[in-house]
CSV table of C-alpha atoms in Angstrom, one decimal:
chain,number,residue,atom,x,y,z
A,1,MET,CA,103.5,-149.7,27.4
A,2,ALA,CA,105.0,-152.1,30.2
A,3,GLU,CA,102.3,-150.7,32.7
A,4,ALA,CA,99.6,-151.2,30.3
A,5,ILE,CA,100.5,-154.9,29.6
A,6,GLY,CA,101.4,-155.5,33.3
A,7,VAL,CA,105.0,-156.3,33.2
A,8,ASP,CA,108.0,-154.7,34.8
A,9,LEU,CA,109.8,-152.1,32.6
A,10,THR,CA,113.1,-154.2,32.1
A,11,THR,CA,111.0,-157.1,30.7
A,12,TRP,CA,109.4,-155.0,28.0
A,13,GLN,CA,112.6,-153.4,27.0
A,14,GLY,CA,114.2,-157.0,26.8
A,15,TRP,CA,111.4,-157.9,24.5
A,16,GLU,CA,111.8,-155.0,22.4
A,17,THR,CA,115.6,-155.1,22.1
A,18,GLY,CA,115.8,-159.0,21.6
A,19,ARG,CA,117.8,-159.2,24.9
A,20,ARG,CA,115.0,-161.6,26.1
A,21,PRO,CA,113.5,-163.5,23.4
A,22,LEU,CA,109.8,-163.8,23.2
A,23,ALA,CA,109.8,-167.3,22.4
A,24,ASN,CA,111.5,-168.1,25.8
A,25,VAL,CA,108.6,-166.9,28.0
A,26,LYS,CA,106.2,-169.3,29.6
A,27,ALA,CA,103.3,-170.3,27.3
A,28,GLY,CA,100.7,-168.7,29.7
A,29,VAL,CA,102.7,-165.5,29.6
A,30,LEU,CA,102.6,-165.4,25.8
A,31,ILE,CA,98.9,-166.2,25.9
A,32,ASN,CA,98.2,-163.3,28.2
A,33,LEU,CA,100.5,-160.9,26.3
A,34,ARG,CA,98.6,-161.5,23.0
A,35,ARG,CA,95.2,-161.2,24.7
A,36,ARG,CA,96.4,-157.8,26.5
A,37,LEU,CA,97.5,-156.6,23.1
A,38,LEU,CA,94.3,-157.3,21.4
A,39,THR,CA,92.4,-155.5,24.1
A,40,LEU,CA,94.6,-152.4,23.6
A,41,GLY,CA,93.7,-152.4,20.0
A,42,ALA,CA,96.6,-154.3,18.2
A,43,ASP,CA,95.8,-155.4,14.5
A,44,PRO,CA,94.8,-159.2,14.9
A,45,HIS,CA,96.5,-160.0,11.6
A,46,VAL,CA,99.9,-158.7,13.0
A,47,LEU,CA,99.5,-160.5,16.1
A,48,ARG,CA,99.0,-163.7,14.0
A,49,LEU,CA,102.3,-163.3,12.7
A,50,LEU,CA,103.9,-163.6,16.2
A,51,ASP,CA,104.2,-167.1,15.5
A,52,PRO,CA,106.2,-167.0,12.3
A,53,ALA,CA,108.3,-164.3,13.7
A,54,MET,CA,109.3,-166.7,16.5
A,55,ASP,CA,109.9,-169.5,14.0
A,56,ALA,CA,112.0,-167.1,12.0
A,57,ASP,CA,114.0,-166.3,15.2
A,58,ARG,CA,114.4,-169.9,16.1
A,59,VAL,CA,115.9,-170.8,12.5
A,60,ILE,CA,118.3,-167.6,12.5
A,61,ALA,CA,119.5,-168.4,15.9
A,62,ALA,CA,119.9,-172.3,15.0
A,63,THR,CA,122.0,-171.2,12.0
A,64,VAL,CA,124.2,-168.7,13.4
A,65,TYR,CA,124.6,-170.5,16.7
A,66,PRO,CA,124.6,-174.3,15.9
A,67,GLU,CA,124.1,-176.9,18.5
A,68,ASN,CA,125.7,-180.1,17.5
A,69,THR,CA,123.1,-182.1,19.4
A,70,ALA,CA,120.0,-180.5,18.3
A,71,PRO,CA,118.5,-181.0,14.9
A,72,HIS,CA,118.2,-178.0,12.9
A,73,PRO,CA,114.8,-176.6,12.7
A,74,LEU,CA,114.5,-176.7,8.9
A,75,ALA,CA,114.8,-180.4,9.2
A,76,ASP,CA,111.8,-181.2,11.2
A,77,TRP,CA,109.2,-178.8,10.0
A,78,VAL,CA,108.1,-177.5,6.3
A,79,HIS,CA,108.3,-173.8,6.8
A,80,THR,CA,105.5,-171.6,5.4
A,81,ARG,CA,105.7,-168.3,3.3
A,82,ASP,CA,105.1,-166.1,6.4
A,83,THR,CA,108.1,-167.6,8.3
A,84,SER,CA,110.2,-167.4,5.1
A,85,ASP,CA,109.3,-163.8,4.6
A,86,MET,CA,110.1,-163.1,8.1
A,87,ILE,CA,113.5,-164.5,7.9
A,88,VAL,CA,114.1,-162.7,4.5
A,89,TRP,CA,113.1,-159.5,6.3
A,90,ALA,CA,116.0,-160.1,8.8
A,91,LEU,CA,118.3,-160.8,5.9
A,92,ASN,CA,117.8,-158.2,3.4
A,93,GLY,CA,115.4,-155.5,5.0
A,94,THR,CA,112.2,-156.2,2.8
A,95,ALA,CA,109.3,-156.1,4.5
A,96,PRO,CA,106.8,-159.3,4.3
A,97,LEU,CA,104.0,-158.9,1.8
A,98,SER,CA,101.6,-159.5,4.6
A,99,LEU,CA,102.8,-156.4,6.3
A,100,ALA,CA,103.1,-154.2,3.2
A,101,ARG,CA,99.7,-152.6,3.8
A,102,HIS,CA,100.6,-151.5,7.4
A,103,SER,CA,102.0,-148.0,8.2
A,104,THR,CA,104.7,-147.9,10.9
A,105,PRO,CA,104.1,-144.9,13.1
A,106,GLY,CA,106.8,-142.2,13.6
A,107,ARG,CA,108.8,-142.6,17.0
A,108,ARG,CA,111.4,-140.5,18.8
A,109,GLY,CA,115.0,-141.0,18.5
A,110,PRO,CA,116.8,-143.5,15.9
A,111,VAL,CA,114.8,-146.4,15.1
A,112,ALA,CA,115.5,-149.3,12.9
A,113,LYS,CA,113.4,-149.6,9.6
A,114,ALA,CA,113.6,-153.1,9.6
A,115,PRO,CA,114.7,-156.1,12.0
A,116,LEU,CA,117.8,-156.4,9.9
A,117,LEU,CA,120.6,-158.6,11.1
A,118,PRO,CA,124.0,-156.8,11.4
A,119,ALA,CA,126.3,-157.5,8.3
A,120,PRO,CA,128.7,-159.9,10.2
A,121,ASP,CA,125.6,-162.1,11.6
A,122,ARG,CA,124.4,-162.1,7.8
A,123,SER,CA,127.7,-163.3,6.8
A,124,VAL,CA,127.9,-166.1,9.4
A,125,PHE,CA,124.1,-167.1,8.6
A,126,PHE,CA,124.6,-167.7,5.0
A,127,SER,CA,128.0,-169.5,5.4
A,128,GLN,CA,126.6,-171.7,8.0
A,129,LEU,CA,123.4,-172.4,6.1
A,130,ARG,CA,125.6,-173.4,2.9
A,131,ASP,CA,127.5,-175.8,5.0
A,132,THR,CA,124.2,-177.1,6.4
A,133,ALA,CA,122.8,-177.5,2.9
A,134,GLU,CA,125.9,-179.6,1.8
A,135,THR,CA,126.0,-181.7,4.8
A,136,ALA,CA,122.3,-182.4,4.5
A,137,ALA,CA,122.8,-183.2,0.9
A,138,ARG,CA,125.4,-186.1,1.9
A,139,ALA,CA,122.7,-187.4,4.3
A,140,GLY,CA,120.6,-188.9,1.4
A,141,GLU,CA,116.9,-189.5,1.8
A,142,ASP,CA,117.1,-188.4,5.6
A,143,GLY,CA,118.3,-185.0,4.6
A,144,LEU,CA,115.9,-184.1,1.7
A,145,LEU,CA,113.8,-181.6,3.8
A,146,LEU,CA,116.8,-179.7,5.2
A,147,HIS,CA,118.7,-179.8,2.1
A,148,ARG,CA,115.7,-178.2,-0.2
A,149,GLN,CA,114.7,-175.5,2.5
A,150,ALA,CA,118.4,-174.5,3.3
A,151,LEU,CA,119.2,-174.3,-0.3
A,152,TYR,CA,116.2,-172.1,-1.0
A,153,LEU,CA,117.1,-169.6,1.7
A,154,CYS,CA,120.6,-169.5,0.4
A,155,SER,CA,119.4,-168.0,-2.7
A,156,TYR,CA,118.7,-164.9,-1.1
A,157,ASP,CA,122.4,-164.2,-0.4
A,158,ARG,CA,123.5,-161.5,-3.1
A,159,MET,CA,127.3,-161.4,-2.5
A,160,PRO,CA,129.3,-162.3,-5.5
A,161,GLU,CA,130.9,-165.6,-4.2
A,162,ALA,CA,127.8,-166.7,-2.6
A,163,THR,CA,125.8,-166.2,-6.0
A,164,SER,CA,128.6,-168.2,-7.7
A,165,TRP,CA,128.3,-171.0,-5.0
A,166,MET,CA,124.6,-171.0,-5.2
A,167,GLY,CA,124.5,-171.3,-9.1
A,168,HIS,CA,126.9,-174.1,-8.9
A,169,ALA,CA,125.0,-175.8,-6.2
A,170,LEU,CA,121.7,-175.5,-7.9
A,171,HIS,CA,122.9,-176.3,-11.3
A,172,THR,CA,124.4,-179.8,-9.9
A,173,ARG,CA,120.6,-180.8,-9.0
A,174,ARG,CA,119.5,-179.9,-12.6
A,175,ASP,CA,119.3,-183.7,-13.3
A,176,LEU,CA,116.2,-183.8,-10.8
A,177,ILE,CA,114.3,-181.5,-13.1
A,178,THR,CA,114.6,-183.6,-15.9
A,179,VAL,CA,112.9,-186.6,-14.3
A,180,ARG,CA,109.2,-187.1,-15.4
A,181,GLY,CA,106.3,-187.1,-13.0
A,182,TRP,CA,106.3,-187.6,-9.3
A,183,THR,CA,109.5,-189.0,-7.4
A,184,SER,CA,110.8,-188.8,-3.7
A,185,HIS,CA,112.9,-185.8,-4.9
A,186,TRP,CA,110.1,-183.8,-6.6
A,187,THR,CA,109.8,-181.2,-4.1
A,188,THR,CA,113.7,-180.6,-4.2
A,189,ALA,CA,113.3,-180.3,-7.8
A,190,ARG,CA,110.6,-177.7,-7.5
A,191,SER,CA,112.4,-175.5,-5.1
A,192,THR,CA,115.6,-175.9,-7.2
A,193,ALA,CA,113.8,-174.7,-10.3
A,194,VAL,CA,112.2,-171.9,-8.4
A,195,ALA,CA,115.4,-170.7,-6.9
A,196,LEU,CA,117.2,-170.7,-10.4
A,197,ALA,CA,114.3,-168.7,-11.7
A,198,ARG,CA,114.8,-166.2,-8.9
A,199,LEU,CA,118.5,-166.1,-10.0
A,200,GLY,CA,117.5,-165.2,-13.5
A,201,ASP,CA,117.4,-168.6,-15.1
A,202,PRO,CA,113.8,-169.5,-16.0
A,203,GLN,CA,114.4,-172.4,-18.2
A,204,PRO,CA,114.8,-175.1,-15.5
A,205,LEU,CA,111.4,-174.0,-14.2
A,206,TRP,CA,109.8,-174.3,-17.6
A,207,ASP,CA,111.6,-177.7,-17.9
A,208,PHE,CA,110.2,-178.6,-14.6
A,209,ILE,CA,106.7,-177.7,-15.5
A,210,ASP,CA,106.8,-179.6,-18.7
A,211,ARG,CA,108.3,-182.8,-17.4
A,212,ALA,CA,107.5,-183.1,-13.8
A,213,MET,CA,104.1,-181.6,-13.5
A,214,ALA,CA,102.0,-181.4,-16.5
A,215,ASP,CA,99.9,-184.6,-17.3
A,216,ASP,CA,100.8,-186.2,-13.9
A,217,ASP,CA,97.9,-186.3,-11.5
A,218,ALA,CA,99.9,-187.0,-8.5
A,219,ALA,CA,102.3,-184.0,-9.6
A,220,GLU,CA,99.6,-181.8,-10.2
A,221,THR,CA,98.0,-182.5,-6.7
A,222,ALA,CA,101.4,-182.2,-5.0
A,223,ASN,CA,101.8,-178.8,-6.5
A,224,LEU,CA,98.4,-177.3,-5.4
A,225,ASN,CA,98.8,-179.0,-1.9
A,226,TYR,CA,102.3,-177.2,-1.5
A,227,TRP,CA,100.8,-173.8,-2.7
A,228,ALA,CA,97.9,-174.3,-0.4
A,229,TYR,CA,100.4,-174.8,2.7
A,230,TRP,CA,102.6,-172.2,1.4
A,231,LEU,CA,99.8,-169.4,1.1
A,232,GLY,CA,97.8,-170.3,4.4
A,233,ALA,CA,94.9,-172.4,2.9
A,234,ILE,CA,96.4,-175.4,5.0
A,235,GLN,CA,96.9,-174.0,8.4
A,236,GLU,CA,98.2,-177.3,10.2
A,237,PRO,CA,101.9,-177.4,10.6
A,238,GLN,CA,103.5,-180.2,8.5
A,239,PRO,CA,106.5,-182.2,9.8
A,240,ASN,CA,107.6,-183.4,6.2
A,241,ASP,CA,106.5,-183.2,2.7
A,242,VAL,CA,104.2,-186.3,2.9
A,243,PHE,CA,101.0,-184.1,3.0
A,244,MET,CA,101.7,-183.2,-0.6
A,245,ARG,CA,100.6,-186.7,-1.7
A,246,GLN,CA,97.4,-186.4,0.0
A,247,GLY,CA,94.3,-186.4,-2.3
A,248,PRO,CA,92.8,-182.9,-3.2
A,249,GLY,CA,89.9,-181.3,-1.1
A,250,ASN,CA,92.0,-180.9,2.2
A,251,TRP,CA,92.0,-176.9,1.7
A,252,GLU,CA,89.7,-174.2,0.7
A,253,PRO,CA,90.0,-173.6,-3.2
A,254,LEU,CA,88.9,-169.9,-2.9
A,255,ARG,CA,91.6,-169.0,-0.4
A,256,LEU,CA,94.2,-170.7,-2.7
A,257,LEU,CA,92.7,-168.7,-5.6
A,258,LYS,CA,93.3,-165.5,-3.7
A,259,GLY,CA,96.9,-166.3,-2.9
A,260,LEU,CA,97.6,-167.3,-6.5
A,261,THR,CA,96.1,-164.1,-7.9
A,262,VAL,CA,98.1,-161.8,-5.5
A,263,GLY,CA,101.2,-163.7,-6.3
A,264,LEU,CA,100.8,-163.4,-10.0
A,265,HIS,CA,101.3,-159.6,-9.3
A,266,GLN,CA,103.9,-159.8,-7.1
A,267,ALA,CA,106.2,-162.4,-8.1
A,268,PRO,CA,107.3,-161.9,-12.0
A,269,ALA,CA,110.3,-164.3,-11.7
A,270,TYR,CA,107.7,-167.3,-11.0
A,271,VAL,CA,105.0,-166.1,-13.3
A,272,ASP,CA,105.1,-169.6,-15.2
A,273,LEU,CA,104.6,-171.7,-12.1
A,274,TYR,CA,101.7,-169.1,-10.9
A,275,VAL,CA,100.0,-169.5,-14.5
A,276,HIS,CA,100.3,-173.3,-14.6
A,277,SER,CA,99.0,-173.5,-10.8
A,278,LEU,CA,96.1,-171.1,-11.7
A,279,TRP,CA,95.3,-173.4,-14.8
A,280,ALA,CA,95.1,-176.6,-12.9
A,281,LEU,CA,93.1,-174.9,-9.8
A,282,LEU,CA,90.7,-173.4,-12.3
A,283,THR,CA,90.1,-176.5,-14.7
A,284,THR,CA,89.4,-178.6,-11.7
A,285,HIS,CA,87.1,-176.0,-9.9
A,286,ARG,CA,85.4,-173.9,-12.9
A,287,TRP,CA,83.1,-172.7,-10.6
A,288,LEU,CA,85.6,-170.5,-8.5
A,289,PRO,CA,85.1,-167.2,-10.5
A,290,LEU,CA,81.6,-167.1,-9.4
A,291,ALA,CA,82.4,-167.3,-5.9
A,292,ASP,CA,84.5,-163.9,-5.8
A,293,PRO,CA,83.5,-161.6,-8.7
A,294,GLU,CA,85.8,-158.8,-7.6
A,295,LEU,CA,88.8,-161.2,-7.5
A,296,THR,CA,87.8,-162.7,-10.8
A,297,ASP,CA,87.8,-159.3,-12.4
A,298,THR,CA,91.3,-158.5,-11.1
A,299,LEU,CA,92.7,-161.9,-12.3
A,300,PHE,CA,90.8,-161.3,-15.7
A,301,ALA,CA,92.5,-157.7,-16.0
A,302,HIS,CA,96.1,-159.3,-15.1
A,303,SER,CA,95.8,-162.2,-17.3
A,304,SER,CA,94.7,-160.1,-20.1
A,305,GLY,CA,98.1,-157.8,-19.7
A,306,LEU,CA,100.2,-160.8,-19.6
A,307,LEU,CA,98.8,-162.4,-22.7
A,308,ASP,CA,99.7,-159.1,-24.4
A,309,HIS,CA,103.6,-159.4,-24.0
A,310,ASN,CA,106.2,-162.3,-24.5
A,311,ALA,CA,107.4,-162.7,-21.0
A,312,ILE,CA,106.0,-166.1,-20.4
A,313,SER,CA,106.5,-169.6,-22.0
A,314,PRO,CA,104.6,-171.1,-24.8
A,315,ARG,CA,103.0,-173.4,-22.5
A,316,SER,CA,102.2,-170.6,-20.0
A,317,ARG,CA,100.5,-168.6,-23.0
A,318,ARG,CA,98.2,-171.6,-23.8
A,319,GLU,CA,97.3,-172.3,-20.2
A,320,LEU,CA,96.7,-168.6,-19.5
A,321,GLY,CA,94.6,-168.5,-22.5
A,322,THR,CA,92.4,-171.4,-20.8
A,323,VAL,CA,92.5,-169.5,-17.6
A,324,HIS,CA,91.1,-166.2,-19.5
A,325,TYR,CA,88.5,-168.3,-21.2
A,326,VAL,CA,87.1,-170.0,-17.8
A,327,LEU,CA,87.2,-166.5,-16.1
A,328,ARG,CA,85.4,-164.9,-19.1
A,329,GLU,CA,82.8,-167.6,-19.2
A,330,ASN,CA,82.2,-167.7,-15.4
A,331,ARG,CA,82.0,-164.0,-14.5
A,332,ALA,CA,79.1,-163.0,-12.5
């Protein structure tokens, strides 16, 4: 493989084992590597994930081996689902959804099934990340982005003492969820409600949708903008949360509909947030079902199934009924 790529054997082995981080190579070398791998038949979709993979390495390295003089990477950039999935892959071994359809060819000898961090490193990562979240919370407005993103990633630690800390940290922020409409803490409240839902407490998410999103145009726009960025409909990197306040129309609605439809299947803990977001999207863009009949049929079938059981809130049931009606009236 080293010969095919055009590098010496020790360089290739260093990249494979992680001794030589790929992010440390010169830009020209990385470009040549991407082009050569594409020529050799690499999946373009997998090659695209090199960037979020290197971002994940950067977040993990900065957390496990912090530098006092350098800002934490979670403080100067809004991370995406692809990057978050890559980080979680290293923390609990769960492959990103974007790679789930790819089979891994068999290899000789012992090969790790996932790029899982050793247990001591995972412990250090979460311990340092909790400290980072607490420090950022004390920084006020300047620490909002770092605090919410660190707290979100902390919720993936399933150790008993960590779950207890996480529950306490999140519940101390429950006051944010009760504020009506858009505020400067809206994104923190949203991330807090989502993390609590992942930990098995859906009530804060229901409250957040009722009080901080529904019937508030600025908050509804922010929610769809956030989803668009998280799911890749907005591809430009964002240094902070300001982009969420931009007017609608800066992303492709069909791509967002696809992402929300897939998520509705795969993230049962957040079903109410997905339902409300689909309702907001489809009531604004009622033509969307005509743009992709196959996707519409998939969403129609799944929404019908959700309406048949009681796992959603009363608001979600009403909004899902509206989604169902829009889909039925606009099926090709």
